[in-house]
Coordinates of C-alpha atoms and ligand atoms in Angstrom, one line a residue:
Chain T
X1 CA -71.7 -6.5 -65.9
X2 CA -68.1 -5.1 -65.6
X3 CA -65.7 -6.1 -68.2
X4 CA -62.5 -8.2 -67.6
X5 CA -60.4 -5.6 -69.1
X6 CA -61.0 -2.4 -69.7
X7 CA -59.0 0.0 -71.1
X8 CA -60.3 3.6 -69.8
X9 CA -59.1 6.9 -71.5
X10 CA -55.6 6.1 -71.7
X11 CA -53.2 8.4 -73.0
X12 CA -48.8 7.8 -73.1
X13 CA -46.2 8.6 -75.1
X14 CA -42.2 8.5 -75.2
X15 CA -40.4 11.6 -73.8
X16 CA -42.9 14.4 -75.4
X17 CA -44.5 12.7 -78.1
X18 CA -47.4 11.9 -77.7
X19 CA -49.0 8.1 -78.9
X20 CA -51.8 7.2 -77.0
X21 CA -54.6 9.8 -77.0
X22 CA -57.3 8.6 -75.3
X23 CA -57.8 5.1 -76.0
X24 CA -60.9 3.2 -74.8
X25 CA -62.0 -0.4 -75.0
X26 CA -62.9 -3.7 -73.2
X27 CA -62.9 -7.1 -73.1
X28 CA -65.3 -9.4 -71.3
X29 CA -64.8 -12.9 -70.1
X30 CA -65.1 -15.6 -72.6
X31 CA -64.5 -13.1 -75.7
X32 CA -61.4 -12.4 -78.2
X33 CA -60.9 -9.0 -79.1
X34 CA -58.8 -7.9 -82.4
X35 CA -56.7 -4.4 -82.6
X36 CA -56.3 -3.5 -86.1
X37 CA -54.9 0.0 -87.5
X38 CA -51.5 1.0 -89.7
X39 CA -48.2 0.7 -88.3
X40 CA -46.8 3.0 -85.4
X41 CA -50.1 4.1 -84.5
X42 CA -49.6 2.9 -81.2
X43 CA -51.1 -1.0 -80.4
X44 CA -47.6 -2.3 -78.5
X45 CA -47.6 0.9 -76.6
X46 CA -51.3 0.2 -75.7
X47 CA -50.5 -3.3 -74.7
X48 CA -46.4 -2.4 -73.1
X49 CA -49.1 0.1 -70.7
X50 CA -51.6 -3.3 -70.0
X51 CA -48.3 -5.2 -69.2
X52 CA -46.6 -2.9 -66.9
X53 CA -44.0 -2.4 -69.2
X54 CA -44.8 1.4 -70.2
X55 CA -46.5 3.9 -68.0
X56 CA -49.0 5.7 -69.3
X57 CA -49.7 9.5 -68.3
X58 CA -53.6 9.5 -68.2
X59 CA -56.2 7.2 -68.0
X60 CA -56.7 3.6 -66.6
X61 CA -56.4 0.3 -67.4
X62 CA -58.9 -2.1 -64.8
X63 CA -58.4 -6.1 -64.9
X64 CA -61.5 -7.4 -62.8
X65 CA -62.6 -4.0 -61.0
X66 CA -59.0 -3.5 -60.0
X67 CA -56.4 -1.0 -61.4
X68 CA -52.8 -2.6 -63.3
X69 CA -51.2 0.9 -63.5
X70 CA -49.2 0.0 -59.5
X71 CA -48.5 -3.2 -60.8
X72 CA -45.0 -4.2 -61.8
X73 CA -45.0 -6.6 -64.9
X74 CA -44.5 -9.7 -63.0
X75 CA -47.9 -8.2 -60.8
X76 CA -50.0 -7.9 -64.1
X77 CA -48.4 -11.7 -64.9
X78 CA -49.3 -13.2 -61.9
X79 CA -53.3 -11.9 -61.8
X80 CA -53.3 -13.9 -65.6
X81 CA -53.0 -11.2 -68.2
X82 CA -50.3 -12.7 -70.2
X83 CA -48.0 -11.1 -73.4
X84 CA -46.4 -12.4 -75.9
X85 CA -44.6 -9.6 -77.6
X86 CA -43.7 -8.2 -81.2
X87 CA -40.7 -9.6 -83.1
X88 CA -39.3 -10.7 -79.6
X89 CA -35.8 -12.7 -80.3
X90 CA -36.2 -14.7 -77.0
X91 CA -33.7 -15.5 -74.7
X92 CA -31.2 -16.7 -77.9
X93 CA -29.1 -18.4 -76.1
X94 CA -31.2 -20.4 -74.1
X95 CA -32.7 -23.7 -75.1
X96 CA -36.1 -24.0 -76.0
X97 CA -37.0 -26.3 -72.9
X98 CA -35.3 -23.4 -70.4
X99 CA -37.4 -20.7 -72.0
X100 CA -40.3 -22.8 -71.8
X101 CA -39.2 -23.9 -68.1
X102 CA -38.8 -19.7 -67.7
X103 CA -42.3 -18.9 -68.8
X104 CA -43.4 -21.2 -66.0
X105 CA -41.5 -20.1 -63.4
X106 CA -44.2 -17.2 -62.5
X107 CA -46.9 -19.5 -62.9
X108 CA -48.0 -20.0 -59.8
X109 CA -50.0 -22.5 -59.7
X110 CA -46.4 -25.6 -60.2
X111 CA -48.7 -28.5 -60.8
X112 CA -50.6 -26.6 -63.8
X113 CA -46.7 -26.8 -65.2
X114 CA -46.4 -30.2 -66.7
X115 CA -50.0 -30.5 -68.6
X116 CA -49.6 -26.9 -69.9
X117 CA -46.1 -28.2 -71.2
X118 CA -47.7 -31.3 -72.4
X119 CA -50.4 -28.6 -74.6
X120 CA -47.9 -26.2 -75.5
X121 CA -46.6 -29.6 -77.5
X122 CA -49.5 -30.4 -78.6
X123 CA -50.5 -27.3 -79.9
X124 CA -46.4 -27.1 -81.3
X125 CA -45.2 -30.6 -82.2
X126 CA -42.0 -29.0 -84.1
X127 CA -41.1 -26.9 -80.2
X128 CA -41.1 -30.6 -78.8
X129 CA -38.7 -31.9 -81.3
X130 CA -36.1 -29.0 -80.8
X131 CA -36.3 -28.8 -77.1
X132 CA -32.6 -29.0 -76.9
X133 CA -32.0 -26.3 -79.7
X134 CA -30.6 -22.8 -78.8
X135 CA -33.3 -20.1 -79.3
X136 CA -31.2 -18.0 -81.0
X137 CA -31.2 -20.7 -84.1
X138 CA -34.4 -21.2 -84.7
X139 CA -36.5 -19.8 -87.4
X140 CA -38.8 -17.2 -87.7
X141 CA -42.1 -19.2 -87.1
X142 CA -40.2 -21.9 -84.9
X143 CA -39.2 -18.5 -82.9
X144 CA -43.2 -17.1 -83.0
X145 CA -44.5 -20.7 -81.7
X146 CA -42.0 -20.7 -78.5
X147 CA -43.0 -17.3 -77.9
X148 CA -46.1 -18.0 -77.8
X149 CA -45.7 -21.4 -75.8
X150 CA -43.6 -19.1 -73.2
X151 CA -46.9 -17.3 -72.7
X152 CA -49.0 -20.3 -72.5
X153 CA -46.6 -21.4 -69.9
X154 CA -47.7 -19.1 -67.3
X155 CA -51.3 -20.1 -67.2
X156 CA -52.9 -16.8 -68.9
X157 CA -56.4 -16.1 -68.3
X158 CA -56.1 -13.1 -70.9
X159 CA -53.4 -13.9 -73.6
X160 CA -52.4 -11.0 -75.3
X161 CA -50.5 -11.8 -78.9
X162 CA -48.9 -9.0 -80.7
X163 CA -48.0 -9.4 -84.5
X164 CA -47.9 -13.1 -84.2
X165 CA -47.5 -13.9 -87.6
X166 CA -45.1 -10.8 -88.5
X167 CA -42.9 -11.3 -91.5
X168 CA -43.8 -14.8 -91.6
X169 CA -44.1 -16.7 -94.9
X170 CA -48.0 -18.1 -95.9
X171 CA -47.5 -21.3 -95.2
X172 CA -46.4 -20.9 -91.5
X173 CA -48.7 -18.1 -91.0
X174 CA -51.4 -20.2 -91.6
X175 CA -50.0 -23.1 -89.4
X176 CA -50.2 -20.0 -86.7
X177 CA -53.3 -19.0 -87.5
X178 CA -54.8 -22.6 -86.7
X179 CA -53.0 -22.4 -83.8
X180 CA -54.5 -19.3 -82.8
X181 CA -58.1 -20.7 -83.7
X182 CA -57.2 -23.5 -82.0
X183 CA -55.9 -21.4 -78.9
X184 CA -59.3 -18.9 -79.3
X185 CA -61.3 -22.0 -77.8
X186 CA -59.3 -22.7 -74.6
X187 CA -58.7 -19.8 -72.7
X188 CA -61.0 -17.5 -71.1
X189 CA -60.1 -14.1 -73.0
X190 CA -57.5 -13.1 -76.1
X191 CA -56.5 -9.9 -77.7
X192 CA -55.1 -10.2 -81.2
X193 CA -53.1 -7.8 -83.0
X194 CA -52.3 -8.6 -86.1
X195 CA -51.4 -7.0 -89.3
X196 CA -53.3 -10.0 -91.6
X197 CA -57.0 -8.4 -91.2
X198 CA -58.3 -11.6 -92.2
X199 CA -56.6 -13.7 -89.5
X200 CA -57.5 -11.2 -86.9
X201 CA -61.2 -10.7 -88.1
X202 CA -62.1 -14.9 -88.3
X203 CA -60.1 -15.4 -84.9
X204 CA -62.1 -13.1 -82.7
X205 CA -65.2 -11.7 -81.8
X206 CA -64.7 -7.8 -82.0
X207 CA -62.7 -5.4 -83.4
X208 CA -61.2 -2.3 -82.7
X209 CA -59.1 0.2 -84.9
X210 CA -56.6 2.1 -84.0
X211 CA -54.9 5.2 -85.7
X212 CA -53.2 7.8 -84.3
X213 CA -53.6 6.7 -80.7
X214 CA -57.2 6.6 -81.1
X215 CA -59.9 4.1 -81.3
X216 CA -61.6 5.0 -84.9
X217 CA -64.0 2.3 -85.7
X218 CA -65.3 -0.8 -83.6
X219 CA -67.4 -3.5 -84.5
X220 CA -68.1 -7.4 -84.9
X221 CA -65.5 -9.4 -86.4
X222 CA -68.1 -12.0 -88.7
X223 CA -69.7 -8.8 -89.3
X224 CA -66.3 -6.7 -90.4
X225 CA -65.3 -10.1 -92.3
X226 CA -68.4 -9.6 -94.2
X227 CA -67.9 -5.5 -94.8
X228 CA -67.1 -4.4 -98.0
X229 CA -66.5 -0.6 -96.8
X230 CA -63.5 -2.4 -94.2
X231 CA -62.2 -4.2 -96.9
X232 CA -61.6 -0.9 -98.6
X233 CA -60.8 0.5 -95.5
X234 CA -58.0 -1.7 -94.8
X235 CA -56.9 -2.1 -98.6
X236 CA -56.2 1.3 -98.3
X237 CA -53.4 1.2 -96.0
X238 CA -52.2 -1.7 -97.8
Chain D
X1 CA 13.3 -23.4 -57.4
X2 CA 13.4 -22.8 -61.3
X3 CA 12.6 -20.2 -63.4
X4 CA 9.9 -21.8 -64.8
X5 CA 8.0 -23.4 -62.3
X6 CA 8.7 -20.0 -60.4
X7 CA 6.5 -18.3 -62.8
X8 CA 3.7 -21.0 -63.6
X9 CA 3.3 -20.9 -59.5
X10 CA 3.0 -17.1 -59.6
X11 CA 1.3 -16.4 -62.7
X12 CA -1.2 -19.2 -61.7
X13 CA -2.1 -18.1 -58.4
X14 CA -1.7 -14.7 -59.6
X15 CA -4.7 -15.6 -62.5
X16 CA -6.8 -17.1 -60.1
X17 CA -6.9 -14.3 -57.6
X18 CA -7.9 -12.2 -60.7
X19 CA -10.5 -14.9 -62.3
X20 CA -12.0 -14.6 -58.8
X21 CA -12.2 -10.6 -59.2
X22 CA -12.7 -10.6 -63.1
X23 CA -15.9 -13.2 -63.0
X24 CA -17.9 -10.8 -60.4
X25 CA -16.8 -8.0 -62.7
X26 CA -17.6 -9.8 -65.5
X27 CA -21.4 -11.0 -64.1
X28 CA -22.1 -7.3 -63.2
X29 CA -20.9 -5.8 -66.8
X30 CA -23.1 -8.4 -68.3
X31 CA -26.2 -7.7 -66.3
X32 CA -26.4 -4.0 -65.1
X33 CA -24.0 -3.0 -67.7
X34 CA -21.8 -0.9 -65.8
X35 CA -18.2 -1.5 -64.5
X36 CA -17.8 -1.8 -60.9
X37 CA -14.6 0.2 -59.9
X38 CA -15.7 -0.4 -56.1
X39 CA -14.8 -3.9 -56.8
X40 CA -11.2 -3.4 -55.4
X41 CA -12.5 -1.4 -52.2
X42 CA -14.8 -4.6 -51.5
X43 CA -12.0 -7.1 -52.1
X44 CA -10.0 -4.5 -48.7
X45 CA -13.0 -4.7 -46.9
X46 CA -13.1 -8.6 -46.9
X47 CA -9.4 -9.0 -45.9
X48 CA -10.1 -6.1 -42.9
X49 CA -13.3 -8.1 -42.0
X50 CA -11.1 -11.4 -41.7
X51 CA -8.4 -9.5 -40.0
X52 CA -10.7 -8.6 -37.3
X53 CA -12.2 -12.2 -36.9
X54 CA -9.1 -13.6 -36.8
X55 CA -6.9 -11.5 -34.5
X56 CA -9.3 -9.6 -32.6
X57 CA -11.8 -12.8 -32.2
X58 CA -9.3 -15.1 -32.8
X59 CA -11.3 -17.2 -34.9
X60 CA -9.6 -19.6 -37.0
X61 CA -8.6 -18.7 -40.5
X62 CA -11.1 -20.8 -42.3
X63 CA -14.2 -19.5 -40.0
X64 CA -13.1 -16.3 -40.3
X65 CA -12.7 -16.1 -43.6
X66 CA -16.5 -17.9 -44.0
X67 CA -17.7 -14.6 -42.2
X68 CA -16.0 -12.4 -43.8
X69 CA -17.6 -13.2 -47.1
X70 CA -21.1 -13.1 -45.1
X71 CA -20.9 -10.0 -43.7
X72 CA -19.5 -9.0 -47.8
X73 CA -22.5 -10.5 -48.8
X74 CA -24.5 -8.3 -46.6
X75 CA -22.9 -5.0 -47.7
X76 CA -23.3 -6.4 -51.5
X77 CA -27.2 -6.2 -50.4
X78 CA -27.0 -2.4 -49.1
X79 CA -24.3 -1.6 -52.4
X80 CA -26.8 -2.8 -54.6
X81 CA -29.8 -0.8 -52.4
X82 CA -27.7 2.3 -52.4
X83 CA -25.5 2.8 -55.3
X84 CA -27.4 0.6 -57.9
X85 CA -30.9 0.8 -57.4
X86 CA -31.9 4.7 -57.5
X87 CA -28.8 5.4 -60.7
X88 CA -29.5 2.1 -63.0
X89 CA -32.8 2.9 -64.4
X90 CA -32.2 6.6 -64.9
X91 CA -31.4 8.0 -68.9
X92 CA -27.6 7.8 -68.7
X93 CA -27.7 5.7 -65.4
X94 CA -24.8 3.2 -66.3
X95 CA -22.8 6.0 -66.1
X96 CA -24.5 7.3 -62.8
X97 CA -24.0 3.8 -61.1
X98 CA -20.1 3.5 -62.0
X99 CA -19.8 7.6 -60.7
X100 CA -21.5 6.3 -57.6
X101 CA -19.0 3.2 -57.0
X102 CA -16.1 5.2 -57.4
X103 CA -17.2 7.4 -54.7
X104 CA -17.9 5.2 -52.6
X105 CA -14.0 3.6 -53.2
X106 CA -12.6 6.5 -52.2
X107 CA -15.5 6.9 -48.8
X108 CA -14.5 3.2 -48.1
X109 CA -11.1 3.6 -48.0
X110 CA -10.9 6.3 -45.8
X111 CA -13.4 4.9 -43.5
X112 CA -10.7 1.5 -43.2
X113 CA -8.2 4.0 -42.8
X114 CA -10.5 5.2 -39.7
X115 CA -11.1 1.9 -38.8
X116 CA -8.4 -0.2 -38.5
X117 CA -5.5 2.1 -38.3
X118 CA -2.3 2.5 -40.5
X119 CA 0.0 -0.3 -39.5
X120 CA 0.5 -2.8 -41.8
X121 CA -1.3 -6.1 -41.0
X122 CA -1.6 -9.5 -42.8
X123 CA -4.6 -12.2 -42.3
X124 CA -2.8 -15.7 -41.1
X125 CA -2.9 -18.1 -44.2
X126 CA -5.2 -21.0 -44.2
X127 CA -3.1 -23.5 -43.4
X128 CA 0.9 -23.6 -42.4
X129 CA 1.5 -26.3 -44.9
X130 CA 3.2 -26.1 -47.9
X131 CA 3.9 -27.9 -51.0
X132 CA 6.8 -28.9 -52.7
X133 CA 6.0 -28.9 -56.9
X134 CA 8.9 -29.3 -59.0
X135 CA 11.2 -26.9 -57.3
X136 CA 8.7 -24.5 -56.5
X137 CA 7.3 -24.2 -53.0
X138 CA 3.7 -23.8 -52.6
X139 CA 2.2 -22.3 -49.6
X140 CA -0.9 -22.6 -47.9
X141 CA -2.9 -19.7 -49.2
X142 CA -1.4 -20.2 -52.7
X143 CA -2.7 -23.5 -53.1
X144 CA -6.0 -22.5 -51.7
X145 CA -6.0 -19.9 -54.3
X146 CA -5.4 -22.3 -57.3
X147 CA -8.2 -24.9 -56.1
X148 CA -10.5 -22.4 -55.1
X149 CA -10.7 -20.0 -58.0
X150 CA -11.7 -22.7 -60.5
X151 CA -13.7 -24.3 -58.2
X152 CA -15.8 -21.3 -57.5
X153 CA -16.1 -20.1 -60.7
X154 CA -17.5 -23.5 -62.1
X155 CA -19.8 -23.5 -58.7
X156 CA -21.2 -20.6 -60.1
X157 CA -21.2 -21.7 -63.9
X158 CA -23.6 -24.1 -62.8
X159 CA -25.6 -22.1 -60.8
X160 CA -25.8 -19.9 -63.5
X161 CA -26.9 -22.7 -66.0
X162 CA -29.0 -24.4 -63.8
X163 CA -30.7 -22.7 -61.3
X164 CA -34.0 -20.1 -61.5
X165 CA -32.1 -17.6 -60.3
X166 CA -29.2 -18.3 -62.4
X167 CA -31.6 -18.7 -65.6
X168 CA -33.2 -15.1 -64.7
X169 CA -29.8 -13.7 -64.7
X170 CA -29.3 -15.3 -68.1
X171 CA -32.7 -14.2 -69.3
X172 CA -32.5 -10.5 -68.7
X173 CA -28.9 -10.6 -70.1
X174 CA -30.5 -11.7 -73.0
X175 CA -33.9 -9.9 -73.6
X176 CA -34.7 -7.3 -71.0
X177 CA -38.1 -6.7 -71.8
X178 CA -39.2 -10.3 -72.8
X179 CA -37.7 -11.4 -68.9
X180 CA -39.9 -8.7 -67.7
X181 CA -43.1 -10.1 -69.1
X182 CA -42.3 -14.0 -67.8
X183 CA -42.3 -12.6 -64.5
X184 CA -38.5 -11.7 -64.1
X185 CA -38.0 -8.5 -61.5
X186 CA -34.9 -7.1 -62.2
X187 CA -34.0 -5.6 -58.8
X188 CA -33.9 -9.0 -57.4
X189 CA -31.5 -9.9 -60.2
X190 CA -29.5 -7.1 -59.9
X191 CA -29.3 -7.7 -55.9
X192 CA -28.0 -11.8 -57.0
X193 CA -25.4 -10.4 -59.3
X194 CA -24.1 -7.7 -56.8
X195 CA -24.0 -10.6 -53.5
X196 CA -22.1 -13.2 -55.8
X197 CA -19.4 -10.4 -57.2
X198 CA -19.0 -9.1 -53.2
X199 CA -18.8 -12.4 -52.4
X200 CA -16.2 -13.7 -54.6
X201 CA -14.3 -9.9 -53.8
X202 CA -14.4 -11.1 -50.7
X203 CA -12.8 -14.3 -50.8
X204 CA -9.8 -13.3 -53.1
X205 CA -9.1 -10.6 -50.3
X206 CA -9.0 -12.9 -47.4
X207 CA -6.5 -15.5 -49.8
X208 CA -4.3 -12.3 -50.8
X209 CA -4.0 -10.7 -47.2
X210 CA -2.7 -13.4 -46.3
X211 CA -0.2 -13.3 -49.2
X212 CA 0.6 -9.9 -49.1
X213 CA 0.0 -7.2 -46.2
X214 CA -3.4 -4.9 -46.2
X215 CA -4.0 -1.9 -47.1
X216 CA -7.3 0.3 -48.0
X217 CA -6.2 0.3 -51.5
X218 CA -5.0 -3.4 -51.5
X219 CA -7.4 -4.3 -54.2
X220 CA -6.2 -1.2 -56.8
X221 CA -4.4 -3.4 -58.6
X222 CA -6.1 -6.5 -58.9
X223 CA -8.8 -4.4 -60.0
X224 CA -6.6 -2.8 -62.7
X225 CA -5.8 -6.5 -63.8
X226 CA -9.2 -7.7 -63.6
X227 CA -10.4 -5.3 -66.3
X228 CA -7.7 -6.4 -68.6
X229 CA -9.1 -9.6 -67.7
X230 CA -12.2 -8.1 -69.1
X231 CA -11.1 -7.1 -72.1
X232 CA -9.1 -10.3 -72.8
X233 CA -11.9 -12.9 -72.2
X234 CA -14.4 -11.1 -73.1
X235 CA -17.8 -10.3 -70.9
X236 CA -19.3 -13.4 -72.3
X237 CA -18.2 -16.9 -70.5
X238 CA -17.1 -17.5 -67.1
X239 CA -14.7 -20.1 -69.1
X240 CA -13.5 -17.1 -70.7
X241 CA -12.5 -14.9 -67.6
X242 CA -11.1 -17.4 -66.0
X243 CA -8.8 -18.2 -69.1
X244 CA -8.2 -14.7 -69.4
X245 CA -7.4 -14.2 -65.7
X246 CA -4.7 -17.1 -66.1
X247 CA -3.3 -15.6 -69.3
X248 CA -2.6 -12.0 -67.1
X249 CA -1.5 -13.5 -64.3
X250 CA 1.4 -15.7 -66.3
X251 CA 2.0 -13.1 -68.5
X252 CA 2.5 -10.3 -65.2
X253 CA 4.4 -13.3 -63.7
X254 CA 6.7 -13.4 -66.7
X255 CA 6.9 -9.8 -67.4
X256 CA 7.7 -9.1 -63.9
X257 CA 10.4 -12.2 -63.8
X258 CA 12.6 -10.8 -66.2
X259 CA 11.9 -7.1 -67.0
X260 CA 11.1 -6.2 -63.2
X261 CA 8.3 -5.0 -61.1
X262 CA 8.2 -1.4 -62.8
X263 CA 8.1 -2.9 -66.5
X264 CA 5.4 -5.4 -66.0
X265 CA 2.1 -3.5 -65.9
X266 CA 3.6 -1.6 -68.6
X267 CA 3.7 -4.1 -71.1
X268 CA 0.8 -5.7 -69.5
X269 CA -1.4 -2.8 -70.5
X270 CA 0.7 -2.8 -74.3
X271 CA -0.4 -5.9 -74.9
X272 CA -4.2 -5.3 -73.5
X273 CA -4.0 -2.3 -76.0
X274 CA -3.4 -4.3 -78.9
X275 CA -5.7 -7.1 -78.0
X276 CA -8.9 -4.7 -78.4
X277 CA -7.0 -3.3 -81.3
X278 CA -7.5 -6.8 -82.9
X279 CA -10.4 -8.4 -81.0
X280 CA -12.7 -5.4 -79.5
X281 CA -15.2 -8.6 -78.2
X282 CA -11.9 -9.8 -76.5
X283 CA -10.5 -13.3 -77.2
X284 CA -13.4 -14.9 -76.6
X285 CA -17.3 -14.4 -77.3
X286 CA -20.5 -15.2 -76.5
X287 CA -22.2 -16.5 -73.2
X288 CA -22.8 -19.9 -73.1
X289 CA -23.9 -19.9 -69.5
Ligands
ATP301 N1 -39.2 3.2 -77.1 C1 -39.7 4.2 -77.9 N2 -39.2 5.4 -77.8 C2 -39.7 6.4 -78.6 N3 -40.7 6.2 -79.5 C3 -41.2 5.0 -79.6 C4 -40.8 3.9 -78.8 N4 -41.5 2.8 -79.1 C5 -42.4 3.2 -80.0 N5 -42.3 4.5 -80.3 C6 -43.1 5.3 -81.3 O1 -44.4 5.2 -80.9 C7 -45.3 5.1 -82.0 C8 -46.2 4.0 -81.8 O2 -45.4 2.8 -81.8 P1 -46.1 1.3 -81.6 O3 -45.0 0.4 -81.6 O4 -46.9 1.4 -80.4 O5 -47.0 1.2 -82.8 P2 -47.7 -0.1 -83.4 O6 -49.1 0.3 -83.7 O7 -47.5 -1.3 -82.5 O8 -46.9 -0.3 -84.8 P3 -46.6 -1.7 -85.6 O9 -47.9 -2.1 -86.3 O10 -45.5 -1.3 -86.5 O11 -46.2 -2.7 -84.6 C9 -44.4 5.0 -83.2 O12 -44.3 6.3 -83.8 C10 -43.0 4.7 -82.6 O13 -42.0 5.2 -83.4
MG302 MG1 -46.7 -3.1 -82.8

């Protein structure tokens, strides 16, 4: 069975250093996949490359058989493979209800618009009540959540979340984190990077690591929960 | 005709020739980042285009001043293709794009030279009717100029805050990468913002040819005043060029009423010197369409 993504030998970089060396993974229909590993060892350049954002210099990236690398980024959007990037600070000032109307706009499927809108509330009661606010003015998590309901917007079939609960304070991280649970059993295929291990390791199947542009350990998530020698793994970069 | 009403008429219709300049300007500094100093050249082109329409295919004014601004919005499409599209992306390629458009000012200018010849010609104005305000008579073109300028900059205000290609424009303004990933192609932006500033280059030629005569460098020195426009409404609000196009245009209107031709740009440029002493955003910030 081929995978849904798969990420083949990748290597990329910026100008001539070097930050993806090799990278390999997948992702099949039906699974979420978590990408764990210290800071500015390359996971948003791995997912910029999935995205069309970044190209990389070696290697492939295949989304049902067929290659992304041609692809521009609204290309990759269209097929389903949808990002919601790290620390973004949205379109500030825009209202929430425009850059929710914007994350639709590629969807191309216009009747899929109003119940995705209707779930995106659902799943964020507090982006319903600020429709009308200016993104640039809402808070961190507030900020996260319309992200995130940007991506939803466009009907993703693979939603890839990067750092969604960066720099956020416990008790809205864990109101993401439900959400992300929540979000786990709806759509067909997720990637998850995260730095809270924990989150990232109860909110998908598999795991990868990543340092230095490399995958260095994979495994099952329930499994990894369970691993003492990851929890001293990751307590170590702590 | 008194003083006064002398100069609100001049400085007025003065402004909204330069809003119409200044809010094309304006779009393109917002979105590619670069400053368009083929802006003038455009502006010639679009009085020679109605020039042609009307005295060689004698057209009426109004129709050919409609094509005119079609056939600019066609060579905003081949600009964009041309001098935008293989510089903007490039390390350095603001730079590379505004290089680019000044050569091409100086190629287009020449080529109207080719073109249409020395002598000095003048596009009919749109209607022979005038109006008597307070002393001041206004004429055809002028009060075309003072209902069209705010009326086509809040046409595109709108467009801007309410249509998907006017919400992409705003969207990559704001977040480059994020537009990218909702679907946002740039180049189709880019080619928008390009047509609209021709467009609107367009249109203030036709109204001034018909004020002034033509020339290939006709549009110098609006251009001049629209980037003082720049700097003193700021890059971020149509409401703000347009304010800031008014403000020049009375304050050349004044200058030039009682120190003279020679002294106005003089002190018009003083005072945009000390305005981005004061206020380096200009007078007024932050895009709210
Ligand atoms: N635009 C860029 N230009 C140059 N170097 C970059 C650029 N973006 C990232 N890098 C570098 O590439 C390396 C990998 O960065 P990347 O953002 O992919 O890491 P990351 O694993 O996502 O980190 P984090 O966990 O902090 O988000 C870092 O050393 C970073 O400094
Ligand atoms: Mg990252």
């Amino acid at each position: 069975m081929t995978a849904m993504l798969s990420v083949e030998g990748l290597h990329a970089g910026y100008g001539r250093s070097s930050v993806l060396r090799g990278i390999d993974l997948h992702l099949d229909e039906g699974e979420a996949i978590g990408l764990l590993g210290p800071n500015g060892h390359g996971k948003t350049t791995l997912l910029r490359c999935v995205s069309g954002l970044h190209r990389p210099t070696a290697g492939d990236i295949r989304f049902q058989g067929a290659s992304l690398l041609p692809l521009s980024p609204r290309a990759v959007l269209r097929r389903g493979v949808v990002q919601v990037p790290q620390g973004s600070r949205l379109f500030p000032r825009m209202t929430v209800a425009d850059c929710l109307r914007l994350g639709g706009a590629a969807n191309p499927d216009r009747s899929a618009r109003r119940p995705l809108l209707d779930e995106v509330f659902g799943l964020f009661p507090k982006l319903q009540q600020r429709s009308a606010q200016l993104a640039g003015t809402l808070s961190g998590g507030e900020r996260q959540m319309l992200s995130i309901g940007i991506g939803l917007m466009a009907g993703p079939r693979v939603l890839i979340l990067d750092e969604p609960t960066l720099g956020l304070a416990p008790k809205v991280k864990h109101e993401l984190a439900d959400a992300i649970r929540q979000l786990r059993g709806r759509l067909e295929a997720l990637v998850l990077v995260d730095g809270d291990m924990d989150l990232v390791l109860r909110a998908t199947d598999r795991f990868y690591v990543v340092e230095s542009g490399q995958v260095v350990q994979t495994g099952d998530s329930v499994a990894g929960a369970d691993s003492a020698r990851m929890m001293s793994l990751f307590l170590g970069d702590v | 005709m008194d003083a006064f009403a002398a100069i609100l008429l001049s400085g007025l219709v003065l402004g909204s020739l330069y809003g119409l300049m200044a809010s094309g300007l304006s779009l393109m500094w917002s979105t590619l980042g670069v400053f368009n100093f083929g802006h003038g050249v455009l502006l010639a082109l679009g009085a020679y285009f109605a020039w042609t329409f009307t005295e060689q295919l004698d057209l009426p004014v109004a129709l050919a001043a409609v094509l005119a601004v079609v056939v600019l919005a066609v060579v905003g499409v081949v600009y964009e293709i041309a001098l935008v599209r293989p510089f903007i992306r490039r390390e350095n390629g603001a730079m590379l794009v505004m290089v680019a458009t000044l050569a091409v000012t100086a190629l287009v200018q020449s080529v109207i030279q080719l073109l249409w010849g020395p002598q000095l010609r003048r596009v009919p104005q749109f209607t022979s009717a005038s109006v008597s305000l307070s002393g001041a008579t206004v004429s055809g073109n002028q009060l075309v100029a003072l209902v069209a300028a705010p009326v086509l900059v809040g046409a595109l205000f709108l467009v801007l805050k309410r249509s998907p290609i006017g919400i992409a424009v705003r969207a990559l303004e704001q977040n480059r990468d994020h537009a990218r990933l909702v679907g946002i192609r740039p180049a189709a932006v880019y080619v928008f913002v390009v047509v609209i500033a021709c467009v609107l280059a367009a249109f203030a030629g036709v109204l001034l040819a018909g004020i002034q005569f033509m020339t290939p460098t006709m549009g110098d020195d609006p251009l001049l005043r629209a980037f003082v426009v720049l700097a003193f409404g700021g890059t971020a609000s149509l409401g703000g060029t347009l304010a800031g196009a008014y403000l020049i245009g009375l304050l050349e209107a004044a200058t030039t009423y009682f120190f003279g031709l020679s002294w106005s740009p003089v002190l018009l440029f003083l005072a945009m010197i000390v305005v981005l002493l004061l206020r380096p955003e200009g007078l007024i910030r932050q895009r709210t369409a």
